[in-house]
Amino acid sequence: MKKNVLALCALAAAGTAAAQSSVTMFGVVDAGISYYSVKSRSFGLTPPREVTQSQKVLSSSGYNSSRFGFRGSEDLGGGLAASFWLEAPVANDSGASGIANFGRRSTVSLSGPFGEIRLGRDYTASFWNDAVFDPFGVNGVGTNLIAVVNSNLAASRALATGGVLGGGLSAGTDSYLRTSNAVSYFLPPGLGGIYGQVQYALHENVDVSTALAGTSERGRYVGGRLGWTDSKADVALGYGESTLVSTLPGGEKIKSLNIGGSYDFGVAKVLAEWSRVRDVRDGTATLPVRLTDRYDGLVAGVNVPVGPGVIRASLARVNFKNGNGLPDSDASVNKLALGYVHHLSKRTALYASVARIRVRNGHNNPTVMGVTPLVLSLPAILPQPAYVSTGGMEPRSSYGYDFGLRHAF
């Protein structure tokens, strides 16, 4: 009897294994030596003065984001499949974070001929173009300038309107980079190269029936992306709308529109993106006028294969248009980035990147336009060299480099 029971258990386990595809453990360990320097200068009638701050660090994620995760799927038959994805950020320079925090992605999905329905924390639909059409893949000192400005804007406005929305290494960038409580739908493959998604993130705040109290929709996100690709060309349009404050008067939303494209000529792959982000703030009881700050960005770059390596380069600019309508209240920032990746194998690579940033009229928007070589340029969230923006000083320029090693498993 005992042998028969053991045999039945073995058959049951075998049936379960056949239905459940093997669960994959995966990850990236990326570490490098990095240098960051920022320079502030006096402006206007202030006596000439200059302040420089710099820092050398053992950095994480200079080429690819360090991470650790699990993913798997089950064939349900009839073309249906269920899957999960749990992915945690890892600061491997210090060992911080770890597998208990799946802040990068935590989703469960049901897919089939109809497409895919995905539930949980994931990248926002409007972020994808910032990453896909960046020669540096939004990592390291060469990160897409548009992505840096957008991260700074989301974080600075989150701090100003109630604090950060999420945890982990992406704290303060919700719902720009990622969003929690999301319901996403993805188009199925086989549509002649057309792909896309729509996404809605629930704010999960308690509904209040009284008109005076109102219901806060802080944390609500809605967005979508539609694109087309073949073996060489790729183009996509994205839009996202994140609610910071919903009460009237005084509501505030960040609205992002972008379009990006790339073409692989074989000898080189060219990439480009245009972006317009609006910070829309409704009037208050004391100032009943809607103000809209605007950030217009453009980035162009190239990846050039050279033997076992790739040369990467990008040139970008973001213009800030102040919503106050006053003369001489705008700002702008330019960024030049160069890099090289040398593949020792399919999983291991050496890399080097360098970037130079120039800021114009940074005193008009020091928090956002005062970008640094880091992906998030807010010392309040990510400790780093800081610009001096008081006493007649303003952000003027910054410089940074990465030399590192990446291994994927």
XYZ file of N, CA and C in Angstrom, residues 11-185:
525
model
N 3.304 10.351 -9.570
C 2.554 10.674 -10.791
C 1.910 12.048 -10.672
N 1.358 12.361 -9.502
C 0.737 13.672 -9.313
C 1.766 14.777 -9.446
N 2.936 14.562 -8.865
C 3.995 15.572 -8.963
C 4.443 15.747 -10.398
N 4.526 14.639 -11.139
C 4.929 14.723 -12.541
C 3.898 15.481 -13.349
N 2.581 15.250 -13.049
C 1.542 15.980 -13.761
C 1.594 17.457 -13.482
N 1.869 17.816 -12.222
C 1.991 19.222 -11.862
C 3.165 19.856 -12.573
N 4.299 19.151 -12.638
C 5.493 19.686 -13.299
C 5.249 19.886 -14.780
N 4.431 18.993 -15.381
C 4.154 19.126 -16.812
C 3.305 20.353 -17.090
N 2.375 20.666 -16.161
C 1.503 21.816 -16.369
C 2.232 23.125 -16.084
N 3.102 23.103 -15.078
C 3.817 24.311 -14.670
C 5.179 24.338 -15.338
N 5.427 25.359 -16.146
C 6.749 25.488 -16.736
C 7.744 25.750 -15.624
N 8.995 25.470 -15.894
C 10.019 25.640 -14.872
C 10.112 27.100 -14.460
N 10.147 27.342 -13.180
C 10.299 28.687 -12.644
C 11.747 29.128 -12.839
N 11.928 30.335 -13.347
C 13.264 30.847 -13.630
C 13.700 31.846 -12.566
N 14.884 31.629 -12.044
C 15.518 32.626 -11.195
C 16.486 33.419 -12.070
N 16.443 34.730 -12.003
C 17.273 35.552 -12.874
C 17.769 36.769 -12.112
N 18.741 37.454 -12.703
C 19.219 38.658 -12.055
C 20.378 39.303 -12.783
N 20.775 40.444 -12.279
C 21.906 41.207 -12.797
C 22.695 41.738 -11.607
N 24.011 41.582 -11.669
C 24.894 42.197 -10.681
C 25.810 43.140 -11.452
N 25.689 44.421 -11.156
C 26.400 45.459 -11.901
C 27.043 46.416 -10.892
N 28.350 46.556 -10.978
C 29.043 47.474 -10.072
C 30.142 48.197 -10.834
N 30.383 49.453 -10.452
C 31.398 50.232 -11.132
C 31.965 51.318 -10.231
N 33.052 51.886 -10.671
C 33.635 53.049 -10.012
C 33.139 54.287 -10.745
N 32.507 55.185 -10.016
C 31.882 56.355 -10.632
C 32.355 57.634 -9.959
N 32.278 58.719 -10.722
C 32.646 60.047 -10.241
C 31.566 61.026 -10.667
N 31.118 61.863 -9.729
C 30.106 62.854 -10.008
C 30.598 64.219 -9.524
N 30.408 65.233 -10.342
C 30.823 66.582 -9.992
C 29.764 67.571 -10.449
N 29.408 68.528 -9.585
C 28.447 69.566 -9.939
C 29.049 70.926 -9.625
N 28.734 71.907 -10.444
C 29.297 73.247 -10.294
C 28.172 74.275 -10.258
N 28.232 75.163 -9.270
C 27.279 76.257 -9.138
C 28.027 77.578 -9.298
N 27.356 78.546 -9.898
C 27.957 79.867 -10.083
C 26.955 80.958 -9.711
N 27.493 82.124 -9.404
C 26.641 83.260 -9.087
C 26.016 83.814 -10.363
N 24.908 84.510 -10.205
C 24.239 85.111 -11.364
C 23.723 86.487 -10.973
N 23.332 87.257 -11.984
C 22.792 88.588 -11.723
C 23.842 89.529 -11.175
N 23.465 90.264 -10.131
C 24.343 91.267 -9.546
C 25.201 90.709 -8.411
N 25.091 89.407 -8.152
C 25.892 88.794 -7.097
C 27.369 88.802 -7.488
N 28.267 89.135 -6.575
C 29.697 89.097 -6.903
C 30.109 87.724 -7.428
N 31.000 87.662 -8.411
C 31.400 86.375 -9.020
C 31.861 85.367 -7.969
N 31.264 84.189 -8.038
C 31.586 83.136 -7.082
C 31.285 81.791 -7.724
N 32.024 80.759 -7.313
C 31.843 79.430 -7.891
C 32.047 78.382 -6.806
N 31.171 77.390 -6.790
C 31.252 76.307 -5.813
C 31.147 74.976 -6.548
N 32.082 74.065 -6.284
C 32.070 72.736 -6.896
C 31.996 71.674 -5.805
N 31.127 70.689 -6.014
C 31.053 69.532 -5.131
C 31.267 68.272 -5.978
N 32.008 67.295 -5.442
C 32.282 66.076 -6.197
C 32.291 64.870 -5.270
N 32.228 63.689 -5.870
C 32.135 62.462 -5.085
C 32.595 61.285 -5.928
N 33.382 60.379 -5.333
C 33.763 59.104 -5.944
C 33.053 57.994 -5.182
N 32.448 57.067 -5.918
C 31.666 56.011 -5.275
C 31.858 54.681 -5.999
N 31.558 53.604 -5.283
C 31.374 52.309 -5.921
C 29.886 52.215 -6.223
N 29.549 52.393 -7.479
C 28.140 52.541 -7.858
C 27.522 51.212 -8.259
N 26.213 51.203 -8.321
C 25.442 50.045 -8.762
C 24.610 50.430 -9.976
N 24.546 49.550 -10.959
C 23.641 49.724 -12.105
C 24.118 50.771 -13.096
N 25.416 50.824 -13.383
C 25.933 51.757 -14.374
C 25.625 51.373 -15.803
N 25.394 50.084 -16.053
C 25.053 49.605 -17.400
C 23.670 48.976 -17.432
N 23.418 48.037 -16.533
C 22.088 47.454 -16.355
C 21.692 47.565 -14.892
N 20.412 47.657 -14.645
C 19.927 47.757 -13.267
C 20.176 46.449 -12.527
N 20.864 46.522 -11.393
C 21.074 45.330 -10.570
C 19.733 44.875 -10.009
N 19.488 43.562 -10.076
C 18.167 43.048 -9.699
C 18.257 41.567 -9.377
N 17.186 41.057 -8.784
C 17.061 39.632 -8.492
C 15.584 39.300 -8.584
N 15.262 38.208 -9.290
C 13.848 37.924 -9.453
C 13.518 36.490 -9.794
N 12.211 36.239 -9.817
C 11.651 34.942 -10.192
C 10.524 35.185 -11.188
N 10.414 34.314 -12.165
C 9.275 34.367 -13.091
C 8.941 32.945 -13.533
N 7.687 32.767 -13.899
C 7.242 31.450 -14.332
C 5.868 31.535 -14.950
N 5.439 30.458 -15.620
C 4.132 30.434 -16.260
C 3.573 29.021 -16.262
N 2.263 28.942 -16.441
C 1.570 27.662 -16.503
C 0.684 27.634 -17.745
N 0.810 26.584 -18.527
C -0.030 26.400 -19.706
C -1.386 25.865 -19.252
N -2.436 26.648 -19.483
C -3.772 26.265 -19.053
C -4.560 25.545 -20.135
N -3.963 25.434 -21.324
C -4.658 24.797 -22.427
C -5.516 25.773 -23.202
N -5.793 25.459 -24.441
C -6.622 26.324 -25.261
C -5.982 27.659 -25.581
N -4.652 27.714 -25.518
C -3.951 28.963 -25.805
C -3.830 29.896 -24.623
N -4.401 29.495 -23.457
C -4.331 30.330 -22.262
C -3.096 29.994 -21.437
N -2.573 30.995 -20.758
C -1.441 30.794 -19.869
C -1.524 31.768 -18.707
N -1.130 31.318 -17.538
C -1.027 32.173 -16.358
C 0.452 32.326 -16.023
N 0.844 33.488 -15.587
C 2.257 33.723 -15.292
C 2.410 34.707 -14.142
N 3.606 34.719 -13.566
C 3.916 35.675 -12.505
C 5.322 36.210 -12.740
N 5.603 37.363 -12.131
C 6.922 37.993 -12.241
C 7.172 38.775 -10.953
N 8.201 38.393 -10.216
C 8.609 39.080 -8.999
C 10.057 39.525 -9.165
N 10.303 40.820 -9.071
C 11.640 41.351 -9.340
C 12.006 42.408 -8.297
N 13.136 42.212 -7.640
C 13.579 43.093 -6.568
C 14.812 43.882 -6.983
N 14.895 45.160 -6.581
C 16.114 45.926 -6.824
C 17.215 45.497 -5.861
N 18.450 45.599 -6.302
C 19.588 45.232 -5.464
C 20.654 46.315 -5.567
N 21.036 46.870 -4.443
C 22.168 47.795 -4.389
C 23.391 46.970 -4.014
N 24.008 46.337 -5.009
C 25.047 45.358 -4.707
C 26.340 45.973 -4.189
N 26.469 47.292 -4.264
C 27.659 47.917 -3.690
C 27.639 47.849 -2.167
N 26.430 47.760 -1.588
C 26.313 47.699 -0.135
C 25.515 46.492 0.344
N 24.843 45.806 -0.587
C 23.995 44.689 -0.205
C 22.623 45.114 0.272
N 22.287 46.376 0.124
C 20.993 46.879 0.591
C 19.861 46.340 -0.272
N 18.650 46.572 0.162
C 17.425 46.102 -0.481
C 17.338 44.603 -0.296
N 17.305 43.813 -1.382
C 17.216 42.372 -1.251
C 15.900 41.836 -1.764
N 15.743 40.505 -1.667
C 14.617 39.845 -2.320
C 13.300 40.079 -1.598
N 13.313 40.669 -0.402
C 12.051 40.914 0.301
C 11.281 42.073 -0.305
N 11.943 42.895 -1.107
C 11.295 44.070 -1.683
C 11.199 43.898 -3.192
N 10.040 43.506 -3.683
C 9.857 43.330 -5.123
C 9.315 44.607 -5.738
N 10.008 45.721 -5.474
C 9.539 47.018 -5.923
C 9.737 47.286 -7.390
N 10.599 46.519 -8.067
C 10.771 46.729 -9.497
C 9.561 46.196 -10.274
N 9.122 45.003 -9.912
C 7.940 44.452 -10.561
C 7.345 43.349 -9.697
N 6.032 43.348 -9.606
C 5.309 42.321 -8.868
C 3.959 42.129 -9.547
N 3.897 41.189 -10.495
C 2.686 41.050 -11.310
C 2.268 39.594 -11.466
N 0.974 39.413 -11.730
C 0.409 38.137 -12.137
C -0.400 38.405 -13.401
N -0.341 37.465 -14.359
C -0.928 37.721 -15.679
C -1.734 36.538 -16.175
N -2.692 36.865 -17.038
C -3.434 35.866 -17.798
C -3.353 36.275 -19.260
N -2.835 35.380 -20.104
C -2.640 35.710 -21.516
C -3.249 34.638 -22.397
N -3.527 35.062 -23.641
C -4.113 34.160 -24.621
C -4.241 34.858 -25.955
N -5.065 34.325 -26.855
C -5.245 34.965 -28.165
C -5.764 36.399 -28.069
N -6.390 36.743 -26.957
C -6.948 38.090 -26.754
C -5.886 39.101 -26.343
N -4.697 38.636 -25.942
C -3.654 39.511 -25.435
C -3.284 39.121 -24.022
N -2.920 40.090 -23.207
C -2.503 39.806 -21.832
C -3.135 40.814 -20.871
N -3.680 40.299 -19.773
C -4.152 41.125 -18.672
C -3.157 40.948 -17.528
N -2.588 42.049 -17.073
C -1.517 42.005 -16.073
C -1.916 42.857 -14.866
N -1.775 42.289 -13.673
C -2.165 42.966 -12.437
C -0.964 43.116 -11.514
N -0.776 44.340 -10.974
C 0.275 44.544 -9.991
C 1.176 45.715 -10.323
N 2.293 45.801 -9.605
C 3.251 46.889 -9.787
C 4.098 46.626 -11.023
N 4.215 47.667 -11.885
C 4.902 47.477 -13.159
C 5.362 48.839 -13.670
N 6.153 48.822 -14.760
C 6.509 50.060 -15.444
C 5.239 50.753 -15.951
N 5.264 52.079 -15.958
C 4.140 52.807 -16.537
C 4.226 52.768 -18.065
N 3.075 52.885 -18.703
C 3.024 52.854 -20.166
C 3.774 54.032 -20.771
N 3.750 55.186 -20.101
C 4.375 56.384 -20.647
C 5.882 56.410 -20.450
N 6.417 55.536 -19.597
C 7.864 55.502 -19.364
C 8.628 54.760 -20.455
N 7.974 53.790 -21.102
C 8.685 52.869 -21.989
C 9.495 53.573 -23.070
N 8.953 54.621 -23.684
C 9.691 55.296 -24.757
C 10.967 55.951 -24.244
N 10.929 56.467 -23.010
C 12.126 57.064 -22.426
C 13.248 56.041 -22.306
N 12.898 54.779 -22.103
C 13.897 53.733 -21.914
C 14.300 53.068 -23.226
N 13.301 52.693 -24.025
C 13.570 51.907 -25.237
C 14.380 52.701 -26.253
N 14.154 54.015 -26.333
C 14.829 54.823 -27.345
C 15.983 55.638 -26.750
N 16.575 55.102 -25.711
C 17.761 55.683 -25.084
C 18.949 54.770 -25.357
N 20.016 55.254 -25.999
C 21.186 54.412 -26.259
C 21.805 53.844 -24.993
N 21.582 54.513 -23.847
C 22.171 54.067 -22.587
C 21.180 53.298 -21.710
N 19.968 53.067 -22.211
C 19.012 52.249 -21.477
C 18.659 52.775 -20.101
N 18.619 54.095 -19.926
C 18.306 54.781 -18.666
C 19.094 54.224 -17.475
N 20.381 53.974 -17.695
C 21.253 53.538 -16.612
C 22.579 54.277 -16.685
N 23.124 54.597 -15.529
C 24.430 55.226 -15.460
C 24.405 56.696 -15.799
N 25.604 57.287 -15.916
C 25.716 58.730 -16.143
C 25.176 59.146 -17.511
N 25.065 58.207 -18.445
C 24.565 58.546 -19.776
C 23.067 58.535 -19.910
N 22.343 58.283 -18.826
C 20.883 58.151 -18.851
C 20.196 59.278 -19.622
N 19.198 58.892 -20.384
C 18.347 59.807 -21.129
C 18.005 61.041 -20.294
N 18.358 62.224 -20.785
C 18.110 63.472 -20.065
C 16.627 63.674 -19.792
N 15.780 63.277 -20.725
C 14.335 63.388 -20.519
C 13.909 62.580 -19.299
N 14.463 61.374 -19.170
C 14.119 60.514 -18.041
C 14.578 61.120 -16.722
N 15.757 61.751 -16.701
C 16.256 62.367 -15.475
C 15.350 63.522 -15.054
N 14.989 64.396 -16.005
C 14.111 65.525 -15.689
C 12.752 65.026 -15.213
N 12.213 64.008 -15.883
C 10.910 63.474 -15.485
C 10.957 62.858 -14.094
N 12.043 62.136 -13.778
C 12.191 61.556 -12.438
C 12.267 62.650 -11.386
N 13.043 63.694 -11.675
C 13.168 64.799 -10.728
C 11.837 65.512 -10.509
N 11.103 65.718 -11.597
C 9.820 66.394 -11.490
C 8.846 65.573 -10.645
N 8.747 64.271 -10.948
C 7.832 63.419 -10.191
C 8.206 63.381 -8.717
N 9.511 63.288 -8.436
C 9.948 63.193 -7.047
C 9.772 64.509 -6.308
N 10.160 65.621 -6.937
C 10.055 66.919 -6.260
C 8.610 67.289 -5.991
N 7.716 67.017 -6.950
C 6.307 67.339 -6.727
C 5.662 66.378 -5.719
N 6.123 65.126 -5.692
C 5.614 64.191 -4.685
C 5.987 64.665 -3.283
N 7.232 65.097 -3.120
C 7.661 65.595 -1.813
C 6.883 66.847 -1.420
N 6.506 67.654 -2.408
C 5.809 68.908 -2.121
C 4.317 68.718 -1.871
N 3.780 67.564 -2.245
C 2.323 67.379 -2.150
C 1.930 66.206 -1.258
N 2.829 65.759 -0.394
C 2.414 64.716 0.534
C 3.384 63.587 0.721
N 4.549 63.616 0.093
C 5.522 62.553 0.266
C 5.510 61.553 -0.864
N 6.523 60.685 -0.884
C 6.668 59.715 -1.967
C 5.562 58.678 -1.885
N 5.253 58.097 -3.037
C 4.132 57.157 -3.126
C 4.551 55.712 -2.945
N 5.809 55.378 -3.266
C 6.227 53.981 -3.230
C 7.516 53.800 -2.471
N 7.943 52.544 -2.342
C 9.169 52.239 -1.629
C 10.235 51.714 -2.560
N 11.299 51.172 -1.978
C 12.380 50.612 -2.773
C 13.250 51.687 -3.382
N 14.077 51.290 -4.326
C 15.021 52.213 -4.933
C 14.344 53.216 -5.853
N 13.086 52.968 -6.220
C 12.390 53.897 -7.107
C 11.508 54.864 -6.324
N 11.713 54.968 -5.035
C 10.884 55.855 -4.220
C 10.911 57.270 -4.769
N 9.744 57.872 -4.856
C 9.655 59.249 -5.313
C 9.446 59.395 -6.799
N 9.617 58.338 -7.578
C 9.411 58.458 -9.016
C 8.046 57.923 -9.439
N 7.243 57.444 -8.495
C 5.898 56.998 -8.838
C 5.041 58.237 -9.089
N 4.217 58.246 -10.065
C 4.011 57.196 -11.037
C 4.629 57.592 -12.387
N 5.896 57.967 -12.360
C 6.598 58.203 -13.606
C 7.239 56.923 -14.113
N 8.115 56.349 -13.318
C 8.844 55.160 -13.734
C 8.000 53.900 -13.589
N 7.439 53.720 -12.407
C 6.590 52.561 -12.133
C 5.339 53.038 -11.413
N 4.347 52.170 -11.384
C 3.132 52.482 -10.637
C 2.629 51.221 -9.961
N 2.091 51.388 -8.784
C 1.519 50.266 -8.047
C 0.018 50.189 -8.307
N -0.581 49.058 -7.912
C -2.041 48.861 -8.001
C -2.543 48.991 -9.431
N -1.765 48.515 -10.387
C -2.082 48.734 -11.805
C -2.820 47.556 -12.432
N -3.734 47.893 -13.318
C -4.402 46.931 -14.202
C -3.981 47.290 -15.620
N -3.321 46.368 -16.312
C -2.791 46.647 -17.651
C -3.302 45.622 -18.650
N -3.533 46.097 -19.855
C -3.895 45.205 -20.965
C -2.910 45.419 -22.096
